[in-house]
PDB file of C-alpha atoms in Angstrom:
ATOM      1  CA  LEU A 789       1.626 191.450  51.858  1.00  0.00           C
ATOM      2  CA  ALA A 790      -0.746 194.169  50.750  1.00  0.00           C
ATOM      3  CA  LEU A 791      -0.641 197.828  51.715  1.00  0.00           C
ATOM      4  CA  THR A 792      -3.691 199.518  53.133  1.00  0.00           C
ATOM      5  CA  PRO A 793      -5.133 202.376  51.060  1.00  0.00           C
ATOM      6  CA  GLU A 794      -3.519 204.834  53.487  1.00  0.00           C
ATOM      7  CA  GLU A 795      -0.144 203.132  53.175  1.00  0.00           C
ATOM      8  CA  ALA A 796      -0.410 203.064  49.383  1.00  0.00           C
ATOM      9  CA  ALA A 797      -1.139 206.796  49.371  1.00  0.00           C
ATOM     10  CA  PHE A 798       1.854 207.347  51.669  1.00  0.00           C
ATOM     11  CA  ARG A 799       4.007 205.316  49.251  1.00  0.00           C
ATOM     12  CA  ASP A 800       2.806 207.260  46.223  1.00  0.00           C
ATOM     13  CA  GLU A 801       3.500 210.587  47.916  1.00  0.00           C
ATOM     14  CA  LEU A 802       7.069 209.561  48.721  1.00  0.00           C
ATOM     15  CA  ARG A 803       7.559 208.070  45.259  1.00  0.00           C
ATOM     16  CA  THR A 804       6.616 211.373  43.653  1.00  0.00           C
ATOM     17  CA  PHE A 805       8.734 213.393  46.063  1.00  0.00           C
ATOM     18  CA  TYR A 806      11.908 211.369  45.553  1.00  0.00           C
ATOM     19  CA  ARG A 807      11.612 211.520  41.779  1.00  0.00           C
ATOM     20  CA  THR A 808      10.826 215.229  41.520  1.00  0.00           C
ATOM     21  CA  LYS A 809      12.693 216.911  44.384  1.00  0.00           C
ATOM     22  CA  ILE A 810      16.041 215.111  44.364  1.00  0.00           C
ATOM     23  CA  PRO A 811      18.076 216.217  41.311  1.00  0.00           C
ATOM     24  CA  GLU A 812      17.952 213.655  38.523  1.00  0.00           C
ATOM     25  CA  GLU A 813      21.692 213.782  37.893  1.00  0.00           C
ATOM     26  CA  ILE A 814      22.379 212.756  41.506  1.00  0.00           C
ATOM     27  CA  ARG A 815      19.917 209.884  41.279  1.00  0.00           C
ATOM     28  CA  GLU A 816      21.398 208.748  37.971  1.00  0.00           C
ATOM     29  CA  ARG A 817      24.934 208.615  39.384  1.00  0.00           C
ATOM     30  CA  THR A 818      23.606 206.621  42.308  1.00  0.00           C
ATOM     31  CA  ARG A 819      21.676 204.270  40.024  1.00  0.00           C
ATOM     32  CA  LEU A 820      24.735 203.554  37.897  1.00  0.00           C
ATOM     33  CA  GLY A 821      26.947 202.919  40.906  1.00  0.00           C
ATOM     34  CA  ALA A 822      29.161 205.825  39.932  1.00  0.00           C
ATOM     35  CA  GLU A 823      31.056 207.777  42.575  1.00  0.00           C
ATOM     36  CA  VAL A 824      28.665 210.003  44.481  1.00  0.00           C
ATOM     37  CA  SER A 825      30.447 213.154  45.599  1.00  0.00           C
ATOM     38  CA  ARG A 826      30.361 214.879  48.940  1.00  0.00           C
ATOM     39  CA  GLU A 827      28.262 217.592  47.335  1.00  0.00           C
ATOM     40  CA  ASP A 828      25.758 215.019  46.040  1.00  0.00           C
ATOM     41  CA  ILE A 829      25.320 213.527  49.495  1.00  0.00           C
ATOM     42  CA  VAL A 830      24.981 216.921  51.183  1.00  0.00           C
ATOM     43  CA  THR A 831      22.512 218.215  48.588  1.00  0.00           C
ATOM     44  CA  SER A 832      20.275 215.156  48.817  1.00  0.00           C
ATOM     45  CA  HIS A 833      20.467 214.956  52.605  1.00  0.00           C
ATOM     46  CA  LYS A 834      19.546 218.621  53.070  1.00  0.00           C
ATOM     47  CA  ILE A 835      16.563 218.350  50.717  1.00  0.00           C
ATOM     48  CA  LEU A 836      15.322 215.361  52.695  1.00  0.00           C
ATOM     49  CA  ASN A 837      15.783 217.181  55.986  1.00  0.00           C
ATOM     50  CA  ASP A 838      14.061 220.335  54.728  1.00  0.00           C
ATOM     51  CA  ASN A 839      11.044 218.131  54.108  1.00  0.00           C
ATOM     52  CA  GLY A 840      11.204 216.152  57.337  1.00  0.00           C
ATOM     53  CA  LEU A 841      12.523 213.002  55.665  1.00  0.00           C
ATOM     54  CA  ALA A 842      16.161 212.717  56.775  1.00  0.00           C
ATOM     55  CA  VAL A 843      15.845 211.245  60.274  1.00  0.00           C
ATOM     56  CA  PRO A 844      12.377 209.689  60.716  1.00  0.00           C
ATOM     57  CA  ASN A 845      13.876 207.120  63.109  1.00  0.00           C
ATOM     58  CA  TRP A 846      14.784 209.839  65.648  1.00  0.00           C
ATOM     59  CA  PRO A 847      12.574 211.045  68.505  1.00  0.00           C
ATOM     60  CA  VAL A 848       9.878 213.385  67.211  1.00  0.00           C
ATOM     61  CA  GLU A 849      11.184 216.333  69.241  1.00  0.00           C
ATOM     62  CA  TRP A 850      14.448 216.140  67.288  1.00  0.00           C
ATOM     63  CA  GLY A 851      12.990 215.772  63.817  1.00  0.00           C
ATOM     64  CA  GLY A 852      11.763 212.186  63.833  1.00  0.00           C
ATOM     65  CA  LYS A 853       8.404 210.849  62.722  1.00  0.00           C
ATOM     66  CA  ASP A 854       5.808 208.913  64.659  1.00  0.00           C
ATOM     67  CA  TRP A 855       5.593 206.388  61.839  1.00  0.00           C
ATOM     68  CA  THR A 856       4.624 202.750  61.923  1.00  0.00           C
ATOM     69  CA  PRO A 857       7.249 200.135  61.039  1.00  0.00           C
ATOM     70  CA  THR A 858       5.528 199.738  57.658  1.00  0.00           C
ATOM     71  CA  GLN A 859       5.843 203.456  56.952  1.00  0.00           C
ATOM     72  CA  GLN A 860       9.510 203.353  57.924  1.00  0.00           C
ATOM     73  CA  GLN A 861      10.057 200.506  55.477  1.00  0.00           C
ATOM     74  CA  ILE A 862       8.173 202.280  52.682  1.00  0.00           C
ATOM     75  CA  TRP A 863      10.301 205.388  53.282  1.00  0.00           C
ATOM     76  CA  LEU A 864      13.460 203.351  52.729  1.00  0.00           C
ATOM     77  CA  ASP A 865      12.145 201.136  49.917  1.00  0.00           C
ATOM     78  CA  GLU A 866      10.978 204.059  47.805  1.00  0.00           C
ATOM     79  CA  MET A 867      14.200 205.965  48.444  1.00  0.00           C
ATOM     80  CA  GLN A 868      16.229 203.027  47.156  1.00  0.00           C
ATOM     81  CA  LEU A 869      13.899 202.407  44.200  1.00  0.00           C
ATOM     82  CA  ALA A 870      14.330 206.052  43.177  1.00  0.00           C
ATOM     83  CA  SER A 871      18.151 205.794  43.547  1.00  0.00           C
ATOM     84  CA  VAL A 872      18.241 208.555  46.142  1.00  0.00           C
ATOM     85  CA  PRO A 873      21.424 208.614  48.270  1.00  0.00           C
ATOM     86  CA  GLU A 874      20.390 207.626  51.773  1.00  0.00           C
ATOM     87  CA  PRO A 875      20.903 210.152  54.581  1.00  0.00           C
ATOM     88  CA  LEU A 876      24.482 209.987  55.817  1.00  0.00           C
ATOM     89  CA  THR A 877      24.413 206.921  58.047  1.00  0.00           C
ATOM     90  CA  PHE A 878      27.007 208.230  60.531  1.00  0.00           C
ATOM     91  CA  ASN A 879      24.697 211.153  61.316  1.00  0.00           C
ATOM     92  CA  ALA A 880      21.272 209.591  60.866  1.00  0.00           C
ATOM     93  CA  ASN A 881      21.737 206.050  62.170  1.00  0.00           C
ATOM     94  CA  MET A 882      24.794 206.129  64.413  1.00  0.00           C
ATOM     95  CA  VAL A 883      25.679 209.235  66.400  1.00  0.00           C
ATOM     96  CA  GLY A 884      22.274 210.950  66.242  1.00  0.00           C
ATOM     97  CA  PRO A 885      20.249 208.189  67.932  1.00  0.00           C
ATOM     98  CA  VAL A 886      22.986 207.680  70.544  1.00  0.00           C
ATOM     99  CA  ILE A 887      23.086 211.359  71.499  1.00  0.00           C
ATOM    100  CA  ALA A 888      19.277 211.444  71.536  1.00  0.00           C
ATOM    101  CA  ALA A 889      19.189 208.470  73.922  1.00  0.00           C
ATOM    102  CA  PHE A 890      22.243 209.023  76.111  1.00  0.00           C
ATOM    103  CA  GLY A 891      23.459 212.589  75.599  1.00  0.00           C
ATOM    104  CA  ASN A 892      22.749 215.426  77.994  1.00  0.00           C
ATOM    105  CA  GLN A 893      20.455 218.289  77.029  1.00  0.00           C
ATOM    106  CA  ALA A 894      23.308 220.569  75.995  1.00  0.00           C
ATOM    107  CA  GLN A 895      24.726 217.891  73.696  1.00  0.00           C
ATOM    108  CA  LYS A 896      21.316 217.289  72.137  1.00  0.00           C
ATOM    109  CA  GLU A 897      20.754 220.976  71.472  1.00  0.00           C
ATOM    110  CA  LYS A 898      24.276 221.491  70.121  1.00  0.00           C
ATOM    111  CA  PHE A 899      24.600 218.475  67.873  1.00  0.00           C
ATOM    112  CA  LEU A 900      21.247 216.985  66.848  1.00  0.00           C
ATOM    113  CA  PRO A 901      19.868 219.782  64.624  1.00  0.00           C
ATOM    114  CA  ARG A 902      23.223 220.093  62.873  1.00  0.00           C
ATOM    115  CA  ALA A 903      23.536 216.322  62.424  1.00  0.00           C
ATOM    116  CA  ALA A 904      20.010 216.088  61.006  1.00  0.00           C
ATOM    117  CA  ASN A 905      20.775 218.796  58.439  1.00  0.00           C
ATOM    118  CA  LEU A 906      24.306 217.566  57.699  1.00  0.00           C
ATOM    119  CA  ASP A 907      25.735 220.883  58.847  1.00  0.00           C
ATOM    120  CA  ASP A 908      28.199 218.649  60.681  1.00  0.00           C
ATOM    121  CA  TRP A 909      29.601 215.626  58.881  1.00  0.00           C
ATOM    122  CA  TRP A 910      30.328 212.836  61.368  1.00  0.00           C
ATOM    123  CA  CYS A 911      32.596 209.828  61.012  1.00  0.00           C
ATOM    124  CA  GLN A 912      33.044 206.759  63.202  1.00  0.00           C
ATOM    125  CA  GLY A 913      36.166 206.170  65.299  1.00  0.00           C
ATOM    126  CA  PHE A 914      35.776 202.570  66.473  1.00  0.00           C
ATOM    127  CA  SER A 915      38.140 200.207  64.611  1.00  0.00           C
ATOM    128  CA  GLU A 916      41.857 200.288  65.344  1.00  0.00           C
ATOM    129  CA  PRO A 917      44.918 198.479  64.011  1.00  0.00           C
ATOM    130  CA  GLY A 918      44.697 195.108  65.754  1.00  0.00           C
ATOM    131  CA  ALA A 919      41.156 195.774  66.974  1.00  0.00           C
ATOM    132  CA  GLY A 920      38.643 195.868  64.164  1.00  0.00           C
ATOM    133  CA  SER A 921      35.332 194.298  65.126  1.00  0.00           C
ATOM    134  CA  ASP A 922      36.843 193.268  68.480  1.00  0.00           C
ATOM    135  CA  LEU A 923      36.186 196.583  70.190  1.00  0.00           C
ATOM    136  CA  ALA A 924      37.075 195.152  73.594  1.00  0.00           C
ATOM    137  CA  SER A 925      40.685 195.097  72.351  1.00  0.00           C
ATOM    138  CA  LEU A 926      40.872 198.801  71.486  1.00  0.00           C
ATOM    139  CA  ARG A 927      43.893 200.609  72.873  1.00  0.00           C
ATOM    140  CA  MET A 928      43.357 204.275  72.113  1.00  0.00           C
ATOM    141  CA  ARG A 929      43.697 205.835  75.529  1.00  0.00           C
ATOM    142  CA  ALA A 930      42.143 208.834  77.206  1.00  0.00           C
ATOM    143  CA  GLU A 931      44.090 210.192  80.175  1.00  0.00           C
ATOM    144  CA  ARG A 932      42.581 212.533  82.750  1.00  0.00           C
ATOM    145  CA  CYS A 933      43.705 216.153  82.626  1.00  0.00           C
ATOM    146  CA  ALA A 934      42.356 219.473  83.865  1.00  0.00           C
ATOM    147  CA  GLY A 935      38.845 219.930  82.502  1.00  0.00           C
ATOM    148  CA  GLY A 936      38.786 216.820  80.383  1.00  0.00           C
ATOM    149  CA  TRP A 937      40.869 214.158  78.681  1.00  0.00           C
ATOM    150  CA  LYS A 938      43.951 213.817  76.480  1.00  0.00           C
ATOM    151  CA  LEU A 939      43.470 211.288  73.665  1.00  0.00           C
ATOM    152  CA  SER A 940      46.364 209.319  72.186  1.00  0.00           C
ATOM    153  CA  GLY A 941      46.189 206.547  69.608  1.00  0.00           C
ATOM    154  CA  SER A 942      44.748 205.891  66.182  1.00  0.00           C
ATOM    155  CA  LYS A 943      41.680 204.644  64.342  1.00  0.00           C
ATOM    156  CA  ILE A 944      41.552 202.869  61.003  1.00  0.00           C
ATOM    157  CA  TRP A 945      39.107 202.206  58.133  1.00  0.00           C
ATOM    158  CA  THR A 946      37.407 205.497  59.003  1.00  0.00           C
ATOM    159  CA  THR A 947      34.980 206.041  56.144  1.00  0.00           C
ATOM    160  CA  TYR A 948      34.729 209.606  54.804  1.00  0.00           C
ATOM    161  CA  ALA A 949      37.026 210.979  57.515  1.00  0.00           C
ATOM    162  CA  GLN A 950      38.397 213.309  54.840  1.00  0.00           C
ATOM    163  CA  PHE A 951      34.983 215.014  54.709  1.00  0.00           C
ATOM    164  CA  ALA A 952      34.174 214.951  58.420  1.00  0.00           C
ATOM    165  CA  ASN A 953      34.455 217.792  60.890  1.00  0.00           C
ATOM    166  CA  TRP A 954      33.447 215.619  63.893  1.00  0.00           C
ATOM    167  CA  ILE A 955      34.259 212.042  64.899  1.00  0.00           C
ATOM    168  CA  PHE A 956      32.641 209.928  67.601  1.00  0.00           C
ATOM    169  CA  CYS A 957      35.226 207.682  69.240  1.00  0.00           C
ATOM    170  CA  LEU A 958      35.376 204.809  71.654  1.00  0.00           C
ATOM    171  CA  VAL A 959      38.399 205.259  73.907  1.00  0.00           C
ATOM    172  CA  ARG A 960      39.868 203.494  76.913  1.00  0.00           C
ATOM    173  CA  THR A 961      39.386 205.701  79.955  1.00  0.00           C
ATOM    174  CA  ASP A 962      40.295 203.022  82.548  1.00  0.00           C
ATOM    175  CA  PRO A 963      43.239 200.863  81.447  1.00  0.00           C
ATOM    176  CA  GLU A 964      42.970 198.800  84.646  1.00  0.00           C
ATOM    177  CA  ALA A 965      39.410 197.636  83.966  1.00  0.00           C
ATOM    178  CA  LYS A 966      38.632 194.308  82.318  1.00  0.00           C
ATOM    179  CA  LYS A 967      38.809 194.372  78.518  1.00  0.00           C
ATOM    180  CA  GLN A 968      35.065 194.838  78.048  1.00  0.00           C
ATOM    181  CA  GLY A 969      34.957 197.706  80.555  1.00  0.00           C
ATOM    182  CA  GLY A 970      36.709 200.994  81.002  1.00  0.00           C
ATOM    183  CA  ILE A 971      35.598 202.243  77.567  1.00  0.00           C
ATOM    184  CA  SER A 972      33.875 205.602  76.999  1.00  0.00           C
ATOM    185  CA  MET A 973      32.385 207.444  74.038  1.00  0.00           C
ATOM    186  CA  VAL A 974      33.726 210.895  73.251  1.00  0.00           C
ATOM    187  CA  LEU A 975      32.971 213.471  70.565  1.00  0.00           C
ATOM    188  CA  VAL A 976      36.018 215.013  68.920  1.00  0.00           C
ATOM    189  CA  ASP A 977      36.317 218.047  66.699  1.00  0.00           C
ATOM    190  CA  MET A 978      38.405 216.933  63.709  1.00  0.00           C
ATOM    191  CA  THR A 979      40.037 220.371  63.552  1.00  0.00           C
ATOM    192  CA  SER A 980      41.480 219.960  67.064  1.00  0.00           C
ATOM    193  CA  ASP A 981      45.228 220.234  67.546  1.00  0.00           C
ATOM    194  CA  GLY A 982      46.810 216.796  67.295  1.00  0.00           C
ATOM    195  CA  VAL A 983      44.263 215.218  64.923  1.00  0.00           C
ATOM    196  CA  SER A 984      45.522 214.111  61.515  1.00  0.00           C
ATOM    197  CA  CYS A 985      44.063 211.990  58.747  1.00  0.00           C
ATOM    198  CA  ARG A 986      45.757 209.790  56.141  1.00  0.00           C
ATOM    199  CA  PRO A 987      43.834 208.162  53.273  1.00  0.00           C
ATOM    200  CA  ILE A 988      44.017 204.435  52.519  1.00  0.00           C
ATOM    201  CA  ARG A 989      43.975 203.691  48.794  1.00  0.00           C
ATOM    202  CA  LEU A 990      41.659 200.777  48.037  1.00  0.00           C
ATOM    203  CA  MET A 991      42.131 198.210  45.276  1.00  0.00           C
ATOM    204  CA  ASP A 992      39.714 200.102  43.011  1.00  0.00           C
ATOM    205  CA  GLY A 993      41.848 203.224  43.328  1.00  0.00           C
ATOM    206  CA  THR A 994      39.445 205.155  45.545  1.00  0.00           C
ATOM    207  CA  GLU A 995      40.278 206.671  48.923  1.00  0.00           C
ATOM    208  CA  GLU A 996      37.037 206.311  50.852  1.00  0.00           C
ATOM    209  CA  VAL A 997      38.588 205.050  54.103  1.00  0.00           C
ATOM    210  CA  ASN A 998      41.324 206.548  56.245  1.00  0.00           C
ATOM    211  CA  GLU A 999      43.608 206.282  59.219  1.00  0.00           C
ATOM    212  CA  VAL A1000      43.041 208.955  61.874  1.00  0.00           C
ATOM    213  CA  PHE A1001      45.753 209.778  64.395  1.00  0.00           C
ATOM    214  CA  PHE A1002      45.378 211.457  67.780  1.00  0.00           C
ATOM    215  CA  GLU A1003      48.419 212.969  69.490  1.00  0.00           C
ATOM    216  CA  GLU A1004      47.445 214.197  72.964  1.00  0.00           C
ATOM    217  CA  VAL A1005      44.187 215.675  71.668  1.00  0.00           C
ATOM    218  CA  PHE A1006      42.277 217.557  74.345  1.00  0.00           C
ATOM    219  CA  VAL A1007      38.586 216.737  74.743  1.00  0.00           C
ATOM    220  CA  SER A1008      36.569 218.541  77.409  1.00  0.00           C
ATOM    221  CA  ASP A1009      34.375 216.691  79.900  1.00  0.00           C
ATOM    222  CA  ASP A1010      31.221 217.938  78.173  1.00  0.00           C
ATOM    223  CA  MET A1011      32.142 215.921  75.068  1.00  0.00           C
ATOM    224  CA  VAL A1012      31.731 212.576  76.860  1.00  0.00           C
ATOM    225  CA  VAL A1013      28.424 210.893  75.932  1.00  0.00           C
ATOM    226  CA  GLY A1014      26.767 208.933  78.708  1.00  0.00           C
ATOM    227  CA  GLU A1015      28.656 207.512  81.659  1.00  0.00           C
ATOM    228  CA  ILE A1016      32.434 207.251  81.775  1.00  0.00           C
ATOM    229  CA  ASN A1017      33.764 203.696  81.520  1.00  0.00           C
TER     230      ASN A1017
END
């Protein structure tokens, strides 16, 4: 497949940007497969966002780009060819698009600009002991209380939870519903009372993933994304 002259110019512009604006030492660590630090990821992500390149897949009103699929692919290809750390996927590809599509206006205004700029570091609270990819088997419960919900349970294999200040969780809000129902998405401040995090040491000696525990953690109603259950 051949690029049009306009697409080739777009590619060349990105190629130059990635190689001149992202610090070389960060790109070299990425290229070699060395450990990329939290600071490396934040630095790269913020530079991309300052130049409108962190979340092109989002709606335009929240920092996205009205790009063609080919432009989206060029954006990613050239980023990888230049060994630039990709924007934090939990922010850019997971929670951001969900809040943009299903969140209320207050949630969009509160969270999307900060997620795009990595002012908030998000992690994913889906997998549980005994319920990894089988999310219909999750057991972490959310019980109704005044003004919101009390969360109890745990999540596992939570990547970069040690860096995160917010976690998006799937929780069981109706234990009487069928397995595939009664599940809601909530946003939880990792500094809330009752939240704790324990690293899991991997076979290569790193501690990238974690267990996260919730002991009657209060989450207000305005932290539920979309419809309950």
